[in-house]
CSV table of C-alpha atoms and ligand atoms in Angstrom, one decimal:
chain,number,residue,atom,x,y,z
H,113,MET,CA,72.6,106.1,67.6
H,114,LEU,CA,72.4,108.8,70.2
H,115,ALA,CA,69.6,107.7,71.7
H,116,LEU,CA,71.0,104.5,72.6
H,117,ALA,CA,74.5,105.7,73.5
H,118,LEU,CA,72.9,108.4,76.0
H,119,PRO,CA,71.3,106.1,78.5
H,120,LEU,CA,74.6,104.0,78.6
H,121,LEU,CA,76.6,106.8,79.4
H,122,LEU,CA,74.3,107.7,82.2
H,123,VAL,CA,74.4,104.0,83.4
H,124,ALA,CA,78.1,103.9,83.3
H,125,GLY,CA,78.3,107.4,85.1
H,126,ALA,CA,76.0,106.1,87.9
H,127,LEU,CA,78.1,102.9,88.3
H,128,ALA,CA,81.7,104.4,88.5
H,129,PRO,CA,82.7,105.4,91.8
H,130,SER,CA,82.2,109.0,92.4
H,131,PRO,CA,85.3,111.0,93.9
H,132,PRO,CA,85.3,111.5,97.6
H,133,ASP,CA,84.0,114.8,98.6
H,134,GLY,CA,86.4,116.6,100.7
H,135,ALA,CA,84.0,118.8,102.4
H,136,ALA,CA,81.5,116.1,103.4
H,137,LEU,CA,84.3,114.1,104.8
H,138,TYR,CA,85.6,117.0,106.6
H,139,THR,CA,82.1,117.4,108.4
H,140,THR,CA,82.2,113.7,109.2
H,141,HIS,CA,85.5,113.4,110.4
H,142,CYS,CA,87.1,116.6,111.4
H,143,ALA,CA,84.6,119.1,112.4
H,144,SER,CA,83.8,118.0,115.6
H,145,CYS,CA,87.4,118.8,117.1
H,146,HIS,CA,88.5,121.4,114.5
H,147,ALA,CA,85.0,123.2,114.0
H,148,PRO,CA,83.2,123.8,110.8
H,149,GLN,CA,85.0,127.0,110.4
H,150,LYS,CA,88.4,125.5,111.0
H,151,TRP,CA,89.6,127.8,114.0
H,152,GLY,CA,89.4,124.7,116.4
H,153,THR,CA,87.4,123.8,119.5
H,154,GLY,CA,88.4,122.6,122.9
H,155,ASP,CA,89.0,119.5,121.6
H,156,GLY,CA,91.5,120.3,118.7
H,157,PRO,CA,93.7,123.2,117.3
H,158,SER,CA,92.8,125.8,114.6
H,159,LEU,CA,94.1,124.6,111.2
H,160,ARG,CA,94.5,127.8,109.6
H,161,GLY,CA,97.6,128.3,108.0
H,162,VAL,CA,99.3,125.2,109.6
H,163,GLY,CA,100.6,124.2,106.3
H,164,MET,CA,100.2,121.3,104.0
H,165,ALA,CA,103.2,119.5,105.3
H,166,SER,CA,101.3,119.1,108.6
H,167,LEU,CA,97.9,118.2,107.0
H,168,ASP,CA,99.5,115.6,104.8
H,169,PHE,CA,101.8,114.1,107.8
H,170,TYR,CA,98.9,113.9,110.3
H,171,LEU,CA,96.6,112.4,108.0
H,172,MET,CA,99.2,110.0,106.1
H,173,THR,CA,100.7,108.6,109.3
H,174,GLY,CA,97.2,108.1,110.5
H,175,ARG,CA,97.6,110.4,113.4
H,176,MET,CA,94.4,112.2,112.1
H,177,PRO,CA,91.3,111.6,112.3
H,178,ALA,CA,91.9,111.2,115.9
H,179,ALA,CA,89.7,108.9,118.0
H,180,GLU,CA,89.8,110.8,121.2
H,181,PRO,CA,90.8,114.7,121.5
H,182,TRP,CA,94.4,115.4,123.0
H,183,ILE,CA,95.2,111.7,123.2
H,184,GLU,CA,98.8,111.2,122.4
H,185,ILE,CA,98.4,109.2,119.2
H,186,ALA,CA,102.3,108.3,118.6
H,187,HIS,CA,102.5,106.6,121.9
H,188,ARG,CA,104.5,103.1,121.9
H,189,ASP,CA,104.6,103.0,118.3
H,190,GLU,CA,100.9,101.6,117.8
H,191,ARG,CA,99.0,104.2,116.4
H,192,ALA,CA,95.5,104.5,117.4
H,193,GLY,CA,94.7,106.4,114.5
H,194,GLN,CA,92.3,105.0,112.1
H,195,GLY,CA,94.1,106.3,109.0
H,196,LEU,CA,91.8,107.0,106.0
H,197,PRO,CA,91.8,105.5,102.4
H,198,LEU,CA,94.4,107.8,100.2
H,199,ASP,CA,91.8,109.0,97.9
H,200,GLU,CA,90.0,110.5,101.1
H,201,ILE,CA,93.1,111.9,102.2
H,202,ARG,CA,93.6,113.6,98.9
H,203,ALA,CA,90.3,115.0,98.6
H,204,LEU,CA,90.6,116.3,102.1
H,205,GLU,CA,93.8,118.0,101.2
H,206,THR,CA,92.3,119.5,98.2
H,207,TYR,CA,89.3,120.8,100.3
H,208,LEU,CA,91.6,122.2,102.9
H,209,ALA,CA,94.3,123.5,101.0
H,210,PRO,CA,92.9,127.1,101.1
H,211,THR,CA,92.5,126.7,105.0
H,212,VAL,CA,96.1,125.4,105.9
H,213,ALA,CA,97.9,127.6,103.2
H,214,GLY,CA,100.7,129.8,104.9
H,215,GLY,CA,102.6,127.1,106.7
H,216,PRO,CA,105.3,124.8,105.3
H,217,PRO,CA,104.5,123.2,102.2
H,218,ILE,CA,105.3,119.2,101.6
H,219,PRO,CA,108.9,119.1,101.2
H,220,GLN,CA,110.1,117.9,97.7
H,221,VAL,CA,112.7,115.3,99.2
H,222,ILE,CA,114.9,113.1,97.0
H,223,ALA,CA,115.6,109.5,97.9
H,224,ASN,CA,119.5,109.2,97.0
H,225,GLY,CA,120.7,111.7,99.1
H,226,ASP,CA,124.4,111.5,101.0
H,227,LEU,CA,124.4,109.0,103.3
H,228,VAL,CA,127.4,109.7,105.1
H,229,HIS,CA,126.3,113.4,105.5
H,230,GLY,CA,123.0,112.1,106.3
H,231,ARG,CA,124.5,110.1,109.4
H,232,ALA,CA,126.1,112.9,110.6
H,233,LEU,CA,123.1,115.1,110.7
H,234,PHE,CA,121.1,112.2,112.0
H,235,SER,CA,123.3,111.9,115.2
H,236,GLN,CA,123.3,115.6,115.6
H,237,ASN,CA,119.7,116.1,115.5
H,238,CYS,CA,117.7,113.0,115.9
H,239,GLN,CA,119.5,110.3,117.7
H,240,GLN,CA,119.0,111.7,121.0
H,241,CYS,CA,115.3,111.0,120.7
H,242,HIS,CA,114.9,108.4,118.1
H,243,GLY,CA,117.8,106.3,119.0
H,244,LEU,CA,121.0,105.1,117.2
H,245,ALA,CA,119.2,102.9,114.7
H,246,GLY,CA,116.0,105.2,114.7
H,247,GLU,CA,114.4,102.3,117.0
H,248,GLY,CA,112.6,105.2,119.1
H,249,GLY,CA,113.2,106.0,122.9
H,250,ASP,CA,111.7,107.0,125.9
H,251,LEU,CA,111.6,110.7,126.6
H,252,GLY,CA,110.9,110.6,130.1
H,253,LEU,CA,107.4,111.8,131.7
H,254,LEU,CA,105.6,109.4,129.6
H,255,ASP,CA,106.8,110.8,126.4
H,256,TRP,CA,108.0,108.5,123.7
H,257,ALA,CA,109.7,109.3,120.6
H,258,PRO,CA,108.4,106.6,118.2
H,259,SER,CA,110.3,104.4,116.3
H,260,LEU,CA,111.3,105.2,112.3
H,261,GLU,CA,110.9,101.8,111.3
H,262,ARG,CA,107.9,102.2,109.2
H,263,THR,CA,107.7,105.9,108.0
H,264,SER,CA,108.2,106.9,104.3
H,265,ILE,CA,110.9,109.2,103.2
H,266,ALA,CA,108.2,112.0,102.6
H,267,GLN,CA,106.9,111.6,106.3
H,268,VAL,CA,110.5,112.0,107.3
H,269,ALA,CA,111.0,115.1,105.7
H,270,GLU,CA,107.4,116.5,106.9
H,271,ALA,CA,108.1,115.7,110.4
H,272,ILE,CA,111.4,117.4,110.4
H,273,ARG,CA,109.5,120.7,108.9
H,274,VAL,CA,106.5,120.3,111.0
H,275,GLY,CA,108.0,119.3,114.3
H,276,PRO,CA,104.8,117.3,115.8
H,277,GLU,CA,104.4,117.4,119.4
H,278,GLN,CA,107.5,117.2,121.6
H,279,MET,CA,109.6,117.3,118.4
H,280,PRO,CA,111.3,120.3,117.4
H,281,ILE,CA,110.7,122.2,114.3
H,282,PHE,CA,113.8,122.1,111.9
H,283,GLY,CA,113.4,125.1,109.5
H,284,PRO,CA,115.5,125.6,106.4
H,285,ARG,CA,118.1,127.5,108.5
H,286,GLN,CA,118.7,124.5,110.6
H,287,LEU,CA,118.3,122.0,107.8
H,288,SER,CA,118.5,122.9,104.3
H,289,ASP,CA,116.6,121.1,101.6
H,290,ALA,CA,119.7,119.3,100.6
H,291,ASP,CA,120.3,118.3,104.2
H,292,LEU,CA,116.8,117.0,104.4
H,293,ASP,CA,117.5,114.8,101.4
H,294,ASP,CA,120.7,113.6,103.0
H,295,VAL,CA,119.1,112.5,106.7
H,296,ALA,CA,115.6,111.4,105.1
H,297,SER,CA,117.5,109.0,102.8
H,298,TYR,CA,119.6,107.8,105.7
H,299,VAL,CA,116.5,107.0,107.8
H,300,VAL,CA,115.2,104.9,105.1
H,301,HIS,CA,118.6,103.4,104.8
H,302,LEU,CA,118.5,102.4,108.4
H,303,GLN,CA,115.2,100.7,107.9
H,304,THR,CA,116.8,98.1,105.4
H,305,SER,CA,120.2,98.0,107.0
H,306,GLN,CA,119.1,97.0,110.4
H,307,GLN,CA,122.4,98.7,111.9
H,308,PRO,CA,123.6,102.1,111.8
H,309,ASP,CA,127.3,101.1,110.8
H,310,PHE,CA,127.1,100.4,107.1
H,311,ALA,CA,129.7,100.1,104.5
H,312,PRO,CA,130.9,103.5,103.3
H,313,PHE,CA,133.1,103.7,106.4
H,314,ARG,CA,134.6,100.6,105.8
H,315,SER,CA,134.8,100.8,102.2
H,316,SER,CA,136.6,104.2,101.2
H,317,GLY,CA,137.5,107.8,101.9
H,318,PRO,CA,141.0,109.0,103.2
H,319,VAL,CA,139.8,109.5,106.8
H,320,PRO,CA,138.9,106.0,107.9
H,321,GLU,CA,141.9,104.6,106.1
H,322,GLY,CA,144.0,107.1,107.8
H,323,ALA,CA,142.8,106.2,110.9
H,324,VAL,CA,143.5,102.4,110.4
H,325,ALA,CA,147.0,103.5,109.6
H,326,TYR,CA,147.2,105.3,112.7
H,327,LEU,CA,145.9,102.6,114.9
H,328,ALA,CA,148.4,100.2,113.5
H,329,ILE,CA,151.4,102.7,114.2
H,330,ILE,CA,149.9,103.0,117.9
H,331,ALA,CA,149.8,99.1,118.1
H,332,LEU,CA,153.1,98.8,116.8
H,333,VAL,CA,154.6,101.2,119.2
H,334,ALA,CA,152.6,99.5,122.1
H,335,PHE,CA,154.2,96.3,120.8
H,336,VAL,CA,157.7,97.3,120.9
H,337,PHE,CA,157.5,99.4,124.1
H,338,THR,CA,156.2,96.6,126.0
H,339,PHE,CA,158.6,94.0,125.1
H,340,TRP,CA,161.4,96.6,125.4
H,341,ARG,CA,160.3,97.0,129.1
H,342,VAL,CA,160.0,93.1,130.0
H,343,ASP,CA,163.4,92.7,128.7
H,344,THR,CA,165.5,95.5,130.0
H,345,PRO,CA,164.6,96.0,133.8
H,346,ALA,CA,168.3,95.1,135.2
H,347,ILE,CA,166.7,94.5,138.9
H,348,ARG,CA,164.4,91.9,137.7
H,349,ARG,CA,167.2,89.9,136.0
H,350,GLU,CA,169.4,90.3,139.1
H,351,GLU,CA,166.7,89.0,141.0
H,352,ALA,CA,166.4,85.9,138.7
H,353,VAL,CA,170.1,85.4,138.9
H,354,ARG,CA,170.0,85.3,142.7
H,355,ARG,CA,167.2,83.2,142.7
H,356,ASP,CA,168.7,80.5,140.7
H,357,GLU,CA,171.7,80.8,142.7
H,358,GLY,CA,169.8,80.1,145.8
H,359,GLU,CA,168.4,77.2,144.2
H,360,LYS,CA,171.8,75.7,143.3
H,361,ARG,CA,172.9,76.3,146.9
H,362,GLY,CA,169.8,74.9,148.5
N,1333,LIG,C1,88.9,113.9,118.4
N,1333,LIG,C2,89.2,115.1,118.1
N,1333,LIG,C3,89.9,115.3,116.5
N,1333,LIG,C4,89.4,114.8,115.1
N,1333,LIG,C5,88.2,114.1,115.1
N,1333,LIG,C6,90.5,115.4,114.4
N,1333,LIG,N1,91.4,116.0,115.0
N,1333,LIG,FE1,93.0,116.8,114.2
N,1333,LIG,N2,93.7,117.3,116.0
N,1333,LIG,C7,93.1,117.0,117.2
N,1333,LIG,C8,94.1,117.4,118.2
N,1333,LIG,C9,93.8,117.2,119.8
N,1333,LIG,C10,95.2,118.1,117.7
N,1333,LIG,C11,96.6,118.4,118.3
N,1333,LIG,C12,97.4,117.2,118.9
N,1333,LIG,C13,98.6,116.9,118.1
N,1333,LIG,O1,99.0,117.4,117.5
N,1333,LIG,O2,98.8,115.5,118.0
N,1333,LIG,C14,95.0,117.8,116.1
N,1333,LIG,C15,96.1,118.3,115.0
N,1333,LIG,C16,95.6,118.2,113.9
N,1333,LIG,C17,96.6,118.9,112.9
N,1333,LIG,C18,98.1,119.6,113.5
N,1333,LIG,C19,97.9,120.9,113.3
N,1333,LIG,C20,99.0,121.6,113.5
N,1333,LIG,O3,98.9,122.5,114.4
N,1333,LIG,O4,100.1,121.5,112.9
N,1333,LIG,C21,96.1,118.7,111.7
N,1333,LIG,C22,96.7,119.1,110.3
N,1333,LIG,C23,94.8,118.2,111.8
N,1333,LIG,N3,94.6,117.6,112.8
N,1333,LIG,C24,94.0,117.6,110.8
N,1333,LIG,C25,93.0,116.9,111.0
N,1333,LIG,C26,91.7,116.3,110.1
N,1333,LIG,C27,92.0,116.8,108.5
N,1333,LIG,C28,90.8,115.6,110.5
N,1333,LIG,C29,89.9,115.0,109.8
N,1333,LIG,C30,90.2,113.9,108.8
N,1333,LIG,C31,90.8,115.8,112.0
N,1333,LIG,N4,92.2,116.5,112.3
N,1333,LIG,C32,90.3,115.3,113.0
N,1333,LIG,C33,91.9,116.7,117.5
N,1333,LIG,C34,91.3,116.2,116.3
N,1334,LIG,C1,113.3,116.4,121.1
N,1334,LIG,C2,113.0,114.8,120.8
N,1334,LIG,C3,113.3,114.6,118.9
N,1334,LIG,C4,114.2,115.0,118.2
N,1334,LIG,C5,115.4,115.8,118.6
N,1334,LIG,C6,113.6,114.5,117.1
N,1334,LIG,N1,112.5,114.1,117.1
N,1334,LIG,FE1,111.2,113.1,115.8
N,1334,LIG,N2,109.8,113.0,116.9
N,1334,LIG,C7,109.7,113.0,118.3
N,1334,LIG,C8,108.3,112.6,118.9
N,1334,LIG,C9,108.1,112.7,120.4
N,1334,LIG,C10,107.6,112.4,117.9
N,1334,LIG,C11,106.0,111.9,117.9
N,1334,LIG,C12,105.3,113.2,117.8
N,1334,LIG,C13,103.7,113.0,117.6
N,1334,LIG,O1,103.4,111.8,117.6
N,1334,LIG,O2,103.2,114.1,117.3
N,1334,LIG,C14,108.3,112.6,116.7
N,1334,LIG,C15,108.1,112.0,115.3
N,1334,LIG,C16,108.8,111.8,114.3
N,1334,LIG,C17,108.5,111.1,113.0
N,1334,LIG,C18,107.3,110.5,112.7
N,1334,LIG,C19,107.2,109.1,113.0
N,1334,LIG,C20,106.0,108.2,112.8
N,1334,LIG,O3,105.8,107.8,111.5
N,1334,LIG,O4,105.4,108.2,113.6
N,1334,LIG,C21,109.5,111.2,112.2
N,1334,LIG,C22,109.6,110.5,110.9
N,1334,LIG,C23,110.7,111.8,113.0
N,1334,LIG,N3,109.9,112.3,114.0
N,1334,LIG,C24,111.7,112.0,112.5
N,1334,LIG,C25,112.7,112.9,113.1
N,1334,LIG,C26,113.9,113.5,112.2
N,1334,LIG,C27,114.5,112.8,110.9
N,1334,LIG,C28,114.7,114.1,113.4
N,1334,LIG,C29,116.1,114.8,113.1
N,1334,LIG,C30,116.2,115.7,112.0
N,1334,LIG,C31,113.7,114.0,114.6
N,1334,LIG,N4,112.8,113.4,114.5
N,1334,LIG,C32,114.1,114.4,115.7
N,1334,LIG,C33,110.9,113.4,119.0
N,1334,LIG,C34,112.1,114.2,118.3
């Protein structure tokens, strides 16, 4: 029985795809720029202590492995990065975990954040570069903030903590973990709603309703005031009377 099962197991083992080897992937895809010892070269920075958030962001968005050193990969929304298959990304992450340790970890972000608060945070912290609806924009001097149309919620949270290139780093002091949930949820909301103005401002809340009442009062005052003004001026009425009289005479 065993004599029969053993060769079968060996064959099955040889046929099953072996998990990708992180060290080998690093040598093939990364070492030329980041150096075999990961301290970096003239073509790429050191990876020591950059944090898992950075490693995951650069790999998952297809920014790494870069095709050319120091080329701005995010330019014009079209990513030149090849992007590795997910299993290879995970193998590289496992292999590089001790190297990148010390930097920001991958944020644990929750998708159902507070959208109204998220929108306020977005307009304060992100809109000036990424645009009102996250459509991206020109930063001048050939710099470009990419559109947020296709990023996942995890990548939004990572970008906030990593601050790639010209994007500032937002640490937990500027944006707490709860803030991260709210603003990242709002970015994902923008992707589906196609427009920044969404229901919560129309439907409920004391502030918008108060604002509507306030506007109604202003309109009423303006209306009354306008008609009162048109009706009263004595001079105009006198003019009209005189004109009438003149016509009768003439
Ligand atoms: C052709 C050269 C090149 C190759 C190949 C390359 N990189 Fe990079 N890498 C760079 C350059 C240049 C930067 C800095 C530019 C930037 O931040 O966009 C960078 C930045 C990074 C960063 C961000 C570092 C930080 O300070 O946060 C990580 C992480 C990274 N690379 C990982 C990798 C991994 C993993 C691979 C292999 C799968 C790889 N890179 C392949 C050139 C390269
Ligand atoms: C000063 C301008 C600036 C501000 C402010 C800014 N960003 Fe960015 N952001 C950038 C630039 C530039 C990049 C591209 C960097 C790169 O490719 O390495 C970027 C990249 C990103 C990406 C990656 C998109 C992708 O998939 O390619 C996300 C997500 C992101 N930003 C979200 C945010 C959020 C959320 C905020 C507010 C909390 C924010 N950014 C604030 C300039 C900015």
